[in-house]
């Protein structure tokens, strides 16, 4: 059997890492049935240059008649909650038991596998959440045949393939003039491009967090920094092997991928490299925020200590004068004069005002920068 170890999340919608392992002696090709997985749904899009046929499949065996046609057949399986249907799909597409195991038993590391007349691509798809706080992550598996493409997704509720479906339906671009290998490229390109909206949200979150770290650092700020660092690490683990997998598709020769499609895959590889650079940049910024946070806390403490020191210096001579004239000596000067008290008060006020003026000229009474000051500095 398969066991999953879940790491606790800081918030409800925070993505988490899933670690799993096989017990020693587990039979290769064993499928794990996840009771919490959504039910399996099958949809098919069969198309050529002249027509397109979208269809909802209820019985996996109905896909068989589309696999040996001249048109391109895209079979999309969403949800891993029905092991029986998944096994029947494996028989219809003649999937190797190890391929079916990698497809069903998630998560797998993104990779490329060659099996006789099939090419298996394991990838990881991410999408931003509705409140732009964290991201959804799921495994997407692609099985490329001569005239068909099988995709298997964890979740049926969301993916980033709608632009590809729209291009097929409206006959935009050259997708309906190409084969199944171009369809596989289009889906991989959509998966890689899906990282950019997520990274855009992280750029805005890091920018807001920078202002918070400088102006009002708290314990929650520290938790936000740790959370962003952990989520960016998960993004790096998702994009790094995918970049290597796409590079393998370009480098290794395979009769299922034409030379023309390899040229398009180079552009997909460039996007993956760009995503990787952005992830590394944001990770460095998030790591630097920790140093900025510690510096801000130290500066904040220094400001407090400076203010307390200033007030101590102001009241120190006043306390000395008040203590001096509080001694019960009979012949102290000014005790029996009618203006002695007011002279003492005037002297204390003069000393306090003089010290305040002195400290202000030295710049010790300046207030810390406000949000308006910070934003004003960014405009120049």
Coordinates of C-alpha atoms in Angstrom, one line a residue, residues 35-239:
X35 CA -10.7 7.8 -1.3
X36 CA -10.5 11.5 -1.1
X37 CA -9.7 11.9 -4.8
X38 CA -12.5 13.3 -7.0
X39 CA -14.4 10.9 -9.3
X40 CA -13.0 10.2 -12.7
X41 CA -14.3 12.1 -15.7
X42 CA -13.4 11.4 -19.3
X43 CA -13.7 13.9 -22.2
X44 CA -12.6 13.5 -25.8
X45 CA -11.8 16.0 -28.5
X46 CA -11.3 14.5 -32.0
X47 CA -10.2 16.9 -34.6
X48 CA -8.6 17.5 -38.0
X49 CA -8.2 20.5 -40.2
X50 CA -11.8 20.3 -41.4
X51 CA -13.8 19.4 -38.2
X52 CA -13.7 19.0 -34.5
X53 CA -15.8 16.6 -32.4
X54 CA -16.0 17.2 -28.6
X55 CA -17.5 14.3 -26.7
X56 CA -18.1 13.2 -23.1
X57 CA -17.0 9.6 -22.6
X58 CA -18.9 7.4 -20.1
X59 CA -17.3 4.1 -20.9
X60 CA -13.4 4.0 -21.4
X61 CA -13.8 1.4 -24.1
X62 CA -15.5 4.0 -26.3
X63 CA -12.1 5.7 -26.8
X64 CA -10.6 2.7 -28.7
X65 CA -12.2 3.5 -32.0
X66 CA -10.6 7.0 -32.1
X67 CA -7.0 5.8 -31.5
X68 CA -6.3 4.4 -35.0
X69 CA -7.9 7.2 -37.1
X70 CA -6.1 9.8 -39.1
X71 CA -7.5 12.6 -37.0
X72 CA -5.9 13.7 -33.7
X73 CA -7.7 12.4 -30.6
X74 CA -7.2 14.1 -27.3
X75 CA -8.5 12.1 -24.4
X76 CA -8.6 14.0 -21.1
X77 CA -9.0 12.0 -17.8
X78 CA -9.7 14.2 -14.8
X79 CA -9.9 12.8 -11.3
X80 CA -8.2 9.7 -9.8
X81 CA -11.1 8.5 -7.6
X82 CA -12.1 5.4 -9.6
X83 CA -9.3 2.8 -9.9
X84 CA -11.5 0.5 -12.0
X85 CA -12.0 3.1 -14.7
X86 CA -8.3 4.0 -14.6
X87 CA -7.3 0.3 -15.1
X88 CA -9.7 0.0 -18.0
X89 CA -8.2 3.1 -19.6
X90 CA -4.8 1.5 -19.2
X91 CA -6.0 -1.5 -21.1
X92 CA -7.6 0.6 -23.9
X93 CA -4.4 2.6 -24.4
X94 CA -2.1 -0.4 -23.8
X95 CA -0.3 1.3 -21.0
X96 CA 2.6 -0.4 -19.3
X97 CA 1.8 -1.2 -15.7
X98 CA 4.7 1.1 -14.6
X99 CA 3.2 3.9 -16.7
X100 CA -0.2 3.5 -15.1
X101 CA 1.4 3.5 -11.7
X102 CA 3.3 6.7 -12.3
X103 CA 0.1 8.3 -13.7
X104 CA -2.2 7.3 -10.8
X105 CA 0.1 7.2 -7.8
X106 CA 0.8 10.9 -7.4
X107 CA 2.9 12.9 -6.9
X108 CA 5.7 11.9 -9.2
X109 CA 8.8 13.9 -10.1
X110 CA 8.4 15.5 -13.6
X111 CA 10.2 13.3 -16.1
X112 CA 10.2 11.8 -19.6
X113 CA 9.8 8.1 -20.3
X114 CA 10.0 6.2 -23.6
X115 CA 7.9 3.0 -24.1
X116 CA 8.0 1.5 -27.6
X117 CA 5.3 3.4 -29.5
X118 CA 4.4 5.8 -26.6
X119 CA 6.1 8.8 -25.0
X120 CA 5.2 9.5 -21.3
X121 CA 5.5 13.0 -19.9
X122 CA 5.0 13.7 -16.2
X123 CA 4.6 17.4 -15.4
X124 CA 3.4 19.6 -12.6
X125 CA 0.8 22.3 -13.2
X126 CA 0.2 25.3 -10.9
X127 CA -2.5 27.9 -10.8
X128 CA -3.1 30.9 -8.6
X129 CA -5.9 30.7 -6.0
X130 CA -8.9 33.0 -6.0
X131 CA -7.5 35.3 -3.3
X132 CA -4.0 35.3 -4.8
X133 CA -2.6 33.8 -1.6
X134 CA -0.7 30.6 -2.5
X135 CA -1.4 28.4 -5.4
X136 CA -3.0 25.2 -6.5
X137 CA -0.7 22.4 -7.6
X138 CA -1.5 19.1 -9.3
X139 CA 0.2 16.5 -11.4
X140 CA -0.6 16.2 -15.1
X141 CA 0.5 13.2 -17.1
X142 CA 0.7 13.1 -20.9
X143 CA 0.9 9.9 -22.9
X144 CA 1.7 10.7 -26.6
X145 CA 0.9 8.1 -29.3
X146 CA 1.0 8.3 -33.1
X147 CA -2.4 10.1 -33.5
X148 CA -3.6 10.5 -30.0
X149 CA -2.7 12.2 -26.7
X150 CA -3.9 11.0 -23.3
X151 CA -3.8 13.5 -20.4
X152 CA -4.5 12.5 -16.8
X153 CA -5.1 15.2 -14.2
X154 CA -5.6 15.0 -10.4
X155 CA -8.4 17.6 -10.3
X156 CA -11.3 18.0 -12.7
X157 CA -12.3 21.4 -11.4
X158 CA -9.5 23.5 -12.8
X159 CA -6.7 23.5 -15.3
X160 CA -4.9 25.9 -17.7
X161 CA -5.9 24.1 -20.9
X162 CA -8.9 26.2 -21.8
X163 CA -6.9 28.4 -24.2
X164 CA -5.8 25.3 -26.1
X165 CA -9.4 24.0 -26.2
X166 CA -10.5 27.3 -27.5
X167 CA -7.9 27.3 -30.3
X168 CA -9.0 23.8 -31.3
X169 CA -12.7 24.7 -31.3
X170 CA -12.2 28.0 -33.2
X171 CA -9.5 26.7 -35.5
X172 CA -7.0 29.4 -34.4
X173 CA -3.4 29.1 -35.3
X174 CA -2.0 25.9 -36.8
X175 CA -3.0 23.5 -34.1
X176 CA -5.6 21.7 -36.2
X177 CA -3.1 21.4 -39.1
X178 CA -0.5 19.6 -36.9
X179 CA -0.4 16.2 -35.3
X180 CA -0.6 15.0 -31.7
X181 CA 3.0 16.0 -31.0
X182 CA 2.1 19.6 -31.5
X183 CA -0.9 19.2 -29.2
X184 CA 1.5 17.8 -26.5
X185 CA 3.7 20.9 -27.1
X186 CA 0.7 23.2 -26.8
X187 CA -0.4 21.7 -23.4
X188 CA 3.2 21.8 -22.1
X189 CA 3.5 25.4 -23.1
X190 CA 0.2 26.2 -21.3
X191 CA 1.5 24.4 -18.2
X192 CA 4.8 26.4 -18.2
X193 CA 3.0 29.7 -18.9
X194 CA 0.7 28.9 -16.0
X195 CA 3.6 29.7 -13.7
X196 CA 3.8 33.3 -14.7
X197 CA 0.5 34.5 -13.1
X198 CA 1.5 32.7 -9.9
X199 CA 4.9 34.4 -9.9
X200 CA 3.3 37.7 -10.6
X201 CA 1.2 37.3 -7.4
X202 CA 4.4 36.5 -5.5
X203 CA 6.1 39.6 -6.8
X204 CA 3.3 41.8 -5.5
X205 CA 3.3 39.9 -2.1
X206 CA 7.0 40.4 -1.7
X207 CA 6.7 44.1 -2.6
X208 CA 4.0 44.6 0.0
X209 CA 6.0 42.5 2.5
X210 CA 9.1 44.7 2.0
X211 CA 7.1 47.8 3.1
X212 CA 5.7 45.9 6.1
X213 CA 9.2 44.7 7.1
X214 CA 10.5 48.3 7.0
X215 CA 7.6 50.2 8.5
X216 CA 5.8 47.8 10.9
X217 CA 7.6 44.4 11.4
X218 CA 5.7 42.0 13.7
X219 CA 5.7 38.3 14.4
X220 CA 3.1 37.8 11.7
X221 CA 5.6 39.4 9.3
X222 CA 8.1 36.7 10.2
X223 CA 5.5 34.0 9.5
X224 CA 4.7 35.5 6.1
X225 CA 8.4 35.5 5.2
X226 CA 8.8 31.8 6.1
X227 CA 5.6 30.9 4.3
X228 CA 6.7 32.7 1.1
X229 CA 10.1 31.0 1.2
X230 CA 8.6 27.6 1.6
X231 CA 6.1 28.1 -1.2
X232 CA 8.8 29.4 -3.5
X233 CA 10.8 26.3 -2.7
X234 CA 7.8 24.2 -3.8
X235 CA 7.7 26.2 -7.1
X236 CA 11.4 25.5 -7.7
X237 CA 10.9 21.8 -7.1
X238 CA 8.1 21.9 -9.7
X239 CA 9.8 23.8 -12.4

